[in-house]
mmCIF file of C-alpha atoms and ligand atoms in Angstrom:
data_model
loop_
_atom_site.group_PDB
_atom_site.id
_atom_site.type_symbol
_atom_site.label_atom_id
_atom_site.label_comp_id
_atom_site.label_asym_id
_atom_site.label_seq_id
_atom_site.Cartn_x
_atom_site.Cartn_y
_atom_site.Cartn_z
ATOM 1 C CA UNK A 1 -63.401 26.312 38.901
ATOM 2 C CA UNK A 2 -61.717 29.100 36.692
ATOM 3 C CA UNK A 3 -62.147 27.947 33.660
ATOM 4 C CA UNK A 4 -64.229 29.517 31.586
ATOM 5 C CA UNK A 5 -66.484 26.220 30.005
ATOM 6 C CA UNK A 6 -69.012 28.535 27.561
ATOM 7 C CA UNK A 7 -65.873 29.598 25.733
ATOM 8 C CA UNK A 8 -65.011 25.992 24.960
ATOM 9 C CA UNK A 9 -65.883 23.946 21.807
ATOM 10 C CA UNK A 10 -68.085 21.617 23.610
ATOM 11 C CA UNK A 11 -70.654 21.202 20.640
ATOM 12 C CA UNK A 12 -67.710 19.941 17.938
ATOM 13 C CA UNK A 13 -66.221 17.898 20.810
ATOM 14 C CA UNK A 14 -69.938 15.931 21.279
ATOM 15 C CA UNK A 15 -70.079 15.795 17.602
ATOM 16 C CA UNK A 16 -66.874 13.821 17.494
ATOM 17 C CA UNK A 17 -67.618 11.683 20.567
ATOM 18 C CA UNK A 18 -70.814 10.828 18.938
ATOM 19 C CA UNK A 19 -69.658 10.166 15.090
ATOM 20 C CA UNK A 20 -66.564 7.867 16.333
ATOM 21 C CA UNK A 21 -66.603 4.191 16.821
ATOM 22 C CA UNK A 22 -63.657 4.087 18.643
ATOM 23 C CA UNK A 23 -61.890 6.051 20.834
ATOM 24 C CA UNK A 24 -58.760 5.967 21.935
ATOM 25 C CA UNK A 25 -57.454 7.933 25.249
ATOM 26 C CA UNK A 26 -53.879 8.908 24.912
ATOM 27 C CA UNK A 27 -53.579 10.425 28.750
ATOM 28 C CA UNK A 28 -50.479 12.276 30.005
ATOM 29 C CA UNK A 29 -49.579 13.796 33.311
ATOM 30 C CA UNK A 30 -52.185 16.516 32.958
ATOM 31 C CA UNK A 31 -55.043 14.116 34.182
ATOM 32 C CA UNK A 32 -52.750 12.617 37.258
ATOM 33 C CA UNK A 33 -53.210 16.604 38.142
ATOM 34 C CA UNK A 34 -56.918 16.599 37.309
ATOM 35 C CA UNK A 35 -57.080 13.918 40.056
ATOM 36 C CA UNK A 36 -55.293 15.853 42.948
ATOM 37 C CA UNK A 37 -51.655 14.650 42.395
ATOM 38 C CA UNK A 38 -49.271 17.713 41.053
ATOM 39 C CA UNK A 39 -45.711 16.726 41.104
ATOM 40 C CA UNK A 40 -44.773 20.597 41.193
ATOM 41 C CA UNK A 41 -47.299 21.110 43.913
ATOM 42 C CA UNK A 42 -44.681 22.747 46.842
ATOM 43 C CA UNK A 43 -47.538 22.967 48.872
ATOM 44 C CA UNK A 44 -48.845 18.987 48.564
ATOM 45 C CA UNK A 45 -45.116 18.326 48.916
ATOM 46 C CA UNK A 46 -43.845 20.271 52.297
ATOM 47 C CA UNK A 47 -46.711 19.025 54.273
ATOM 48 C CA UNK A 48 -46.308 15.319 53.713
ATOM 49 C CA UNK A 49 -43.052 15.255 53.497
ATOM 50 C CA UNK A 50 -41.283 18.117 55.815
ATOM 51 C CA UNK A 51 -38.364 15.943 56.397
ATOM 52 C CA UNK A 52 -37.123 15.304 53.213
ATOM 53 C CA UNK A 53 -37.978 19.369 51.719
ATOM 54 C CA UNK A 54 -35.784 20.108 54.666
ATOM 55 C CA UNK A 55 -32.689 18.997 52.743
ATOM 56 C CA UNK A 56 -33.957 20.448 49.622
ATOM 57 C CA UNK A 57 -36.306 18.945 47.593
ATOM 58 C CA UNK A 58 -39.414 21.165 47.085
ATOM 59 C CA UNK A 59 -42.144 19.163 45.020
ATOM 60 C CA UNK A 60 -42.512 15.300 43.769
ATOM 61 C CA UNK A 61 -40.548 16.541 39.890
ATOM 62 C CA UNK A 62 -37.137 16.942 42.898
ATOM 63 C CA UNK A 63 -37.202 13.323 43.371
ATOM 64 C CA UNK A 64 -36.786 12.036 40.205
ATOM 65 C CA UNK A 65 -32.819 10.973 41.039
ATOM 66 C CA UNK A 66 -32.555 12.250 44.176
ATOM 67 C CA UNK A 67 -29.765 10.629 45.704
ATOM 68 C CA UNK A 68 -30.768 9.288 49.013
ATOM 69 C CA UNK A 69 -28.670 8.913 51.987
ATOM 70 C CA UNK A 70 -29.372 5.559 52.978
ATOM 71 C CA UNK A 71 -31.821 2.595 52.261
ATOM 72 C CA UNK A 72 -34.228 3.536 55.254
ATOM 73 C CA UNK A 73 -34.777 7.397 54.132
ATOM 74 C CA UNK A 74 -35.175 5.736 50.166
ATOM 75 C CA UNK A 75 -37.564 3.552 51.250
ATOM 76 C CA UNK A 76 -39.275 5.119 54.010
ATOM 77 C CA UNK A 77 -39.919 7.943 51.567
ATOM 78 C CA UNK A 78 -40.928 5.922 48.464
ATOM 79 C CA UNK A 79 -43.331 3.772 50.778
ATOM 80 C CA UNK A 80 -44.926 6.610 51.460
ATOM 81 C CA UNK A 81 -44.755 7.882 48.114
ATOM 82 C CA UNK A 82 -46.114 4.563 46.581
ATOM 83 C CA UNK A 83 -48.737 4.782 49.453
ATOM 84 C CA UNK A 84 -50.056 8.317 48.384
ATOM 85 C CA UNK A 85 -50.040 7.776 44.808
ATOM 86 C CA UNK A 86 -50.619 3.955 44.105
ATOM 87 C CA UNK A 87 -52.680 2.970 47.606
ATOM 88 C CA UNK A 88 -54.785 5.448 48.754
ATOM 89 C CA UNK A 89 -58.053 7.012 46.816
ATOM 90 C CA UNK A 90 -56.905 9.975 44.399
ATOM 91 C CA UNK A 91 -57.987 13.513 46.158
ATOM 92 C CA UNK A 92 -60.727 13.710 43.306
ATOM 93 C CA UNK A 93 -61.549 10.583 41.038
ATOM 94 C CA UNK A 94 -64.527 12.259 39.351
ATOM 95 C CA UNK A 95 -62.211 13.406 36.260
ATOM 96 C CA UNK A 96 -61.805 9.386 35.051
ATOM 97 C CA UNK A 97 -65.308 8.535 36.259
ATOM 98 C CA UNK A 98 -66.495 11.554 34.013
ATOM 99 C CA UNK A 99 -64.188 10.382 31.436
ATOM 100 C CA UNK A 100 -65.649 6.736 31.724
ATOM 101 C CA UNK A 101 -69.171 7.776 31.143
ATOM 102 C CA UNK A 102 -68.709 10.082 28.003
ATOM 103 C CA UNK A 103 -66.969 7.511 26.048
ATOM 104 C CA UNK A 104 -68.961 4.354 27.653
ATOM 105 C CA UNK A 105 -70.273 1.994 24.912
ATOM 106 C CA UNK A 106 -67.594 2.830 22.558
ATOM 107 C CA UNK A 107 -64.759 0.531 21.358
ATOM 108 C CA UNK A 108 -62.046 2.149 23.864
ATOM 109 C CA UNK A 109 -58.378 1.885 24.798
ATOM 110 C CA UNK A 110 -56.128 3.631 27.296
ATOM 111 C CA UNK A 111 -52.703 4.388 26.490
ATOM 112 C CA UNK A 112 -51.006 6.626 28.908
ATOM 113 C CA UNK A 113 -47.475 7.783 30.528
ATOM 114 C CA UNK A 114 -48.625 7.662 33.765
ATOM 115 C CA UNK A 115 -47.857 5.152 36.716
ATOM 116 C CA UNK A 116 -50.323 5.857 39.344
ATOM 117 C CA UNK A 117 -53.241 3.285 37.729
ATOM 118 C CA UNK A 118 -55.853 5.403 38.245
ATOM 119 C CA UNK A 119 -57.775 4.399 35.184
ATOM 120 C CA UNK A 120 -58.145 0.505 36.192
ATOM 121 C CA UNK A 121 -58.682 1.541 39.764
ATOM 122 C CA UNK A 122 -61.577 4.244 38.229
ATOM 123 C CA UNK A 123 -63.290 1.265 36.256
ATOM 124 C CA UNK A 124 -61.297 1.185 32.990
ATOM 125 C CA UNK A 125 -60.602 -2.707 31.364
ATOM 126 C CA UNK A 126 -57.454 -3.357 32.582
ATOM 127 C CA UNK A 127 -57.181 -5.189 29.138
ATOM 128 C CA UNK A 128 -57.744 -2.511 26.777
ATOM 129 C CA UNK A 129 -54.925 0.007 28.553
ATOM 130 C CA UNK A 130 -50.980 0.070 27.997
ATOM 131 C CA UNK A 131 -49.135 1.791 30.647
ATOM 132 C CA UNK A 132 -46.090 2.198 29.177
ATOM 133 C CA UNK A 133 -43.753 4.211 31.456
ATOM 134 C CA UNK A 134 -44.350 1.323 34.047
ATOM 135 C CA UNK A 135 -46.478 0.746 37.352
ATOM 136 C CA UNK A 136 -46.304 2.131 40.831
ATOM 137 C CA UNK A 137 -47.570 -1.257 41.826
ATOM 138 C CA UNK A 138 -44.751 -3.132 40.853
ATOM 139 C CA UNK A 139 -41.115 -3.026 42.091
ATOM 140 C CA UNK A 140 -38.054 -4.483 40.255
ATOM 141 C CA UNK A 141 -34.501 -5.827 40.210
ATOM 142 C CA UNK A 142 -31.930 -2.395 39.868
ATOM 143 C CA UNK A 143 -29.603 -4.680 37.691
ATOM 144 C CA UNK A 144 -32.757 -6.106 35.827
ATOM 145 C CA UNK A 145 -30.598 -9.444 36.347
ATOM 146 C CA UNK A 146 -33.671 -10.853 34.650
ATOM 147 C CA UNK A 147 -36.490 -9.779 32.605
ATOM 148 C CA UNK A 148 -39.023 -11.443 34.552
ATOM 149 C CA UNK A 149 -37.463 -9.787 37.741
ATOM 150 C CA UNK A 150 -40.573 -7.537 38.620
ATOM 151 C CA UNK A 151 -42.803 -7.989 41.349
ATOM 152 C CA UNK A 152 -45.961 -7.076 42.405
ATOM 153 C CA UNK A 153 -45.865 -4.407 45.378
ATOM 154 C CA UNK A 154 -49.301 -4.023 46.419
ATOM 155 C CA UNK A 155 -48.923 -5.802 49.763
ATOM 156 C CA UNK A 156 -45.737 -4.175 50.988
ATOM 157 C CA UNK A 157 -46.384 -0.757 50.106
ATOM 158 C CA UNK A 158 -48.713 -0.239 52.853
ATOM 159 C CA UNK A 159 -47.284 -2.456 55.365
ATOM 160 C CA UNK A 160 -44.155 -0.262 54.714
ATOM 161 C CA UNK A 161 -45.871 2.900 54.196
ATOM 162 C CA UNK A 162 -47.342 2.147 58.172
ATOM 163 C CA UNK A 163 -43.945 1.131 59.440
ATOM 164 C CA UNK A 164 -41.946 4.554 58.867
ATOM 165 C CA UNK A 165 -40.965 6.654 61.674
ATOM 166 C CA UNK A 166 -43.050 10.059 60.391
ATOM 167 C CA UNK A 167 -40.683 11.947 62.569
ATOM 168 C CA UNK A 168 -37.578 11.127 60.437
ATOM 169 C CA UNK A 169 -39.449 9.729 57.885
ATOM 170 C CA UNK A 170 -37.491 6.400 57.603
ATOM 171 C CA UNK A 171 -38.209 2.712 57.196
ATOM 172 C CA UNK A 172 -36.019 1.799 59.978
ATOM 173 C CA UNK A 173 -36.540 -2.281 59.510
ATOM 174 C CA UNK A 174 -33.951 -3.812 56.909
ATOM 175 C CA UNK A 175 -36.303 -6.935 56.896
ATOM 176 C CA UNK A 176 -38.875 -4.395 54.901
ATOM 177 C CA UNK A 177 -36.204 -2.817 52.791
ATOM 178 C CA UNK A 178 -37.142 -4.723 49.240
ATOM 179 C CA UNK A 179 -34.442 -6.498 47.389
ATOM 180 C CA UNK A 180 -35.119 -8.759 43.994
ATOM 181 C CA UNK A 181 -35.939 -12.232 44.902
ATOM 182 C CA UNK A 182 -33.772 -13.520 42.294
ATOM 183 C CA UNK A 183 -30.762 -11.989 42.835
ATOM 184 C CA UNK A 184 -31.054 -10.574 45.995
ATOM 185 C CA UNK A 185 -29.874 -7.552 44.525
ATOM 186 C CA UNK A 186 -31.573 -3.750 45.671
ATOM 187 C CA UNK A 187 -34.787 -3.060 44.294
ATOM 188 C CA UNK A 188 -36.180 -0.063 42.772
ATOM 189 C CA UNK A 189 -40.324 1.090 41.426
ATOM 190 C CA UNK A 190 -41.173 -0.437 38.056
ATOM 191 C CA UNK A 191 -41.238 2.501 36.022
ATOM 192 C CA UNK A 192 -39.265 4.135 33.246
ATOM 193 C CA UNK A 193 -36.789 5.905 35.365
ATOM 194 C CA UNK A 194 -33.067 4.509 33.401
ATOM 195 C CA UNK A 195 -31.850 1.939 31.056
ATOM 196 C CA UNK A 196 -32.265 -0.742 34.042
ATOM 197 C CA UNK A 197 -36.384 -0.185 33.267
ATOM 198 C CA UNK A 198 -37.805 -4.086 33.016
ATOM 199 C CA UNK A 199 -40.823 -3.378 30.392
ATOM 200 C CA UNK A 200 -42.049 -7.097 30.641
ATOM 201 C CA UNK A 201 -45.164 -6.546 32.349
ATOM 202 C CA UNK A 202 -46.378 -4.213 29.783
ATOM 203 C CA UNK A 203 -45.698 -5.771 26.476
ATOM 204 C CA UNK A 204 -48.728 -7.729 26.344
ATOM 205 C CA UNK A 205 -50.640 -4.765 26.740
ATOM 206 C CA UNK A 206 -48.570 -3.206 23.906
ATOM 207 C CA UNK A 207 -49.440 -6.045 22.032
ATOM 208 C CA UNK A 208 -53.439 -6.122 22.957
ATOM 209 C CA UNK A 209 -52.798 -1.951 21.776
ATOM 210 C CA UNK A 210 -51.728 -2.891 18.167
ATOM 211 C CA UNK A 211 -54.528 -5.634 17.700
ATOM 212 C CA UNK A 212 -57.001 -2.597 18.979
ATOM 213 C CA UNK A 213 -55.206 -0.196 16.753
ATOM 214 C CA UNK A 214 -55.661 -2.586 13.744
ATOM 215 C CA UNK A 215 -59.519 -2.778 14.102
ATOM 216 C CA UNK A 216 -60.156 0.877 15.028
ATOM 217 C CA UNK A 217 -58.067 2.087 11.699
ATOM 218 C CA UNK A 218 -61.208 0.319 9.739
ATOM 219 C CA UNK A 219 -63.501 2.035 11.832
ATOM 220 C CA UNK A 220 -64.423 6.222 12.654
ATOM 221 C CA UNK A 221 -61.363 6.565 15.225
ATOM 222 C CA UNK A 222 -61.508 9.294 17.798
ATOM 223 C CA UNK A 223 -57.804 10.123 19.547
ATOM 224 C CA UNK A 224 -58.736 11.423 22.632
ATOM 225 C CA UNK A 225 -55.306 13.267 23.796
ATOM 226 C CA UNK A 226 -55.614 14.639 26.957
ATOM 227 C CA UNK A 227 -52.803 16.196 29.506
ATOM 228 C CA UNK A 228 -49.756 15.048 27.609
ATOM 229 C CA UNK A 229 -47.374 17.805 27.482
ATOM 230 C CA UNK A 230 -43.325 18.142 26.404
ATOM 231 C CA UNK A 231 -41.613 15.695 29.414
ATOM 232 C CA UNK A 232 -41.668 12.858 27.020
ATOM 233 C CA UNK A 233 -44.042 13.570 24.063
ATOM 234 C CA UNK A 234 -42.503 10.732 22.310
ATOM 235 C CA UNK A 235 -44.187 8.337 24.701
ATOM 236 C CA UNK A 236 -48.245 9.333 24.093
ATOM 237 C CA UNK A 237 -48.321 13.241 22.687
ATOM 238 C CA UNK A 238 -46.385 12.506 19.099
ATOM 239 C CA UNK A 239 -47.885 9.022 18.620
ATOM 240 C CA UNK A 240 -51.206 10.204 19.133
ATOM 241 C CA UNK A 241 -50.561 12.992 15.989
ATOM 242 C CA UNK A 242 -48.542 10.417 14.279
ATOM 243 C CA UNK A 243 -51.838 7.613 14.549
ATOM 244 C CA UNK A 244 -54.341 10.267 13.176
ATOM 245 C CA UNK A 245 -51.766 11.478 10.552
ATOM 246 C CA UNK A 246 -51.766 7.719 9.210
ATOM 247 C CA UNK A 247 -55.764 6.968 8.991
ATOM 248 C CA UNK A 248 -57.569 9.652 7.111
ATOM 249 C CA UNK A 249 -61.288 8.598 8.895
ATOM 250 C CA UNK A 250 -59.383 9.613 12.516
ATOM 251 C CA UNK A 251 -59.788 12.812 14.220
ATOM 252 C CA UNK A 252 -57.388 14.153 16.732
ATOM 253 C CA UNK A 253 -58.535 16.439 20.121
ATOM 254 C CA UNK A 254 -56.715 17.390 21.760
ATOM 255 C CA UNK A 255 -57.549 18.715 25.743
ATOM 256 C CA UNK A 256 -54.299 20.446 27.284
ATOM 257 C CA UNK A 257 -54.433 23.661 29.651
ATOM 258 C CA UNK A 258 -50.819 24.320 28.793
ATOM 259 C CA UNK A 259 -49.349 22.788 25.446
ATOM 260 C CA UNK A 260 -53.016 22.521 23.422
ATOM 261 C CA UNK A 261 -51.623 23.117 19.927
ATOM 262 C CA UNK A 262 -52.239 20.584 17.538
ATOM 263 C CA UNK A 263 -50.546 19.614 14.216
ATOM 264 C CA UNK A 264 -51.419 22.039 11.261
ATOM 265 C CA UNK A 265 -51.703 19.162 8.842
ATOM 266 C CA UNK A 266 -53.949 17.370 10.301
ATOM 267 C CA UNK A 267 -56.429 20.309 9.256
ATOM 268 C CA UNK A 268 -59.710 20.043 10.612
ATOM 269 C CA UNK A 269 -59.064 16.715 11.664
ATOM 270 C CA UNK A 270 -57.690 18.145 14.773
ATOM 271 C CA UNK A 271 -59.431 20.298 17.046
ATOM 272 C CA UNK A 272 -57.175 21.716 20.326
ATOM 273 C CA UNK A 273 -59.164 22.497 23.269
ATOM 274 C CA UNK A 274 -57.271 24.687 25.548
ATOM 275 C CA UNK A 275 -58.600 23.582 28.911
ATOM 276 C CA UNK A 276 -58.167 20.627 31.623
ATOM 277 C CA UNK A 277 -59.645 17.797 30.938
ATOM 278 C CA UNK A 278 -61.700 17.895 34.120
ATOM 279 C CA UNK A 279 -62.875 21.417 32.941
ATOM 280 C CA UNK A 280 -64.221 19.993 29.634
ATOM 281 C CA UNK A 281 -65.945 16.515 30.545
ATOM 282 C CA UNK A 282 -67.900 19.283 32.897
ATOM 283 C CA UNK A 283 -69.047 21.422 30.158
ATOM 284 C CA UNK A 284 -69.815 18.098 28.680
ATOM 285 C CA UNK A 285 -72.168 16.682 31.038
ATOM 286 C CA UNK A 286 -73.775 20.045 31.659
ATOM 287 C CA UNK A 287 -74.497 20.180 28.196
ATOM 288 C CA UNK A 288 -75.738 16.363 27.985
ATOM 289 C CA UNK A 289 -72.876 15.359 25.459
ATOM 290 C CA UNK A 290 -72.400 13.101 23.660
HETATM 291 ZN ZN1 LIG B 1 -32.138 -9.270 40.481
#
């Protein structure tokens, strides 16, 4: 690895793991990449998907409104998509697994932008998380004709994902193109992609998140932000500053390769460790933390 761990504050980030109570993860895209998936990756892009980077699109970040020619190159592409990213094992779980064990017997919740799951399918209570951008597992109505019109799509991504033609990398069968099973209307993933975004699912997790919230604010809270950068800091990067700002017994690190700069007020409340998180739950565990 090219970090450079000796150079990092592992001793004050122990210190705080140790002296907090709770801890709260507030996970961007940064640790999606710390598992293998890198939506700019060209590389991981153009080899599993030649087809489609044919036409133009170079890394996962070009898909985000690509407009597709037809239902069986959408769909034979996001099967495959939703195969990679919700379906099969991440190219390198150990960063949650690490994660897991340095903040094990604490009072912990997940709150993260990202879609992929990995932290319930790495062992994190599915109760004490809020995904709030949406789930790769799920599919919904475009129109939203309803709010409960979301489904689960854990037993058609693969069974989709196996049916496309990898030589024009289409789903080719209408009868496993999804459409909402209340309206009949086309489907689309369950994530925060446009107004027509059904949040449903996830408000009882944004509900278990305040009740959490609540108790840890009477308790030594740790904020735990790791990998959130500037796509949509308003989802986990700014209320992570905004929950230590408000409880004077919080503390605020902050793990980020790119973007680790942390809020001057908060003092030395906040401490910005300019690494991956991958890089620093190493140094951790080499160094026996917490
Ligand atoms: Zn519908």
């Amino acid at each position: 690895m090219a970090e450079t761990p000796h150079r990092l504050p592992v001793a004050r980030v122990a210190e705080r793991l140790r002296h907090a109570d709770h801890v709260l993860i507030a996970a961007g895209a940064g640790m999606s990449v710390d598992a293998g998936f890198d939506y700019n990756s060209e590389r991981q892009f153009v080899s599993r998907y030649p087809v489609i980077a044919r036409r133009g699109p170079r890394c996962r970040y070009h898909m985000f409104g690509y407009p597709f020619p037809d239902p069986a190159t959408q769909w034979g592409h996001m099967a495959r998509h939703l195969e990679e990213l919700r379906i099969a094992p991440p190219p390198d779980a150990t960063p949650y697994t690490a994660l897991a064990a340095l903040t094990a017997g604490k009072s912990r919740f997940v709150l993260t932008s990202n879609a992929d799951d990995l932290f319930e399918r790495t062992g994190f209570d599915a109760d004490a998380l809020w995904t709030r951008q949406g789930s790769y597992g799920r599919l919904q109505c475009l129109a939203a004709c309803h709010p409960e019109s979301t489904w689960s799509a854990l037993e058609w991504i693969p069974r989709a994902a196996a049916a496309v033609d990898l030589h024009t990398e289409r789903l080719n069968d209408p009868a496993l193109h999804p459409a909402c099973p209340r309206c009949g209307g086309v489907a689309m993933m369950n994530v925060r992609g446009g107004d027509w975004f059904i949040e449903t699912p996830y408000e009882p997790q944004g509900r278990r998140f305040s009740a959490w919230l609540g108790e840890a604010q009477r308790g030594r809270l740790l904020v735990l932000d790791v990998g959130t950068g500037f796509n949509t800091p308003g989802v986990i990067r700014w209320p992570a500053e905004q929950i230590v700002a408000r409880h004077r017994d919080a503390h605020l690190v902050r793990v980020n390769l790119h973007h680790p700069a942390v809020p001057a007020e908060l003092g030395d409340r906040a401490l910005s460790v300019p690494a991956t998180g991958a890089a620093l739950w190493a140094a951790l565990e080499e160094a026996g933390a917490p």
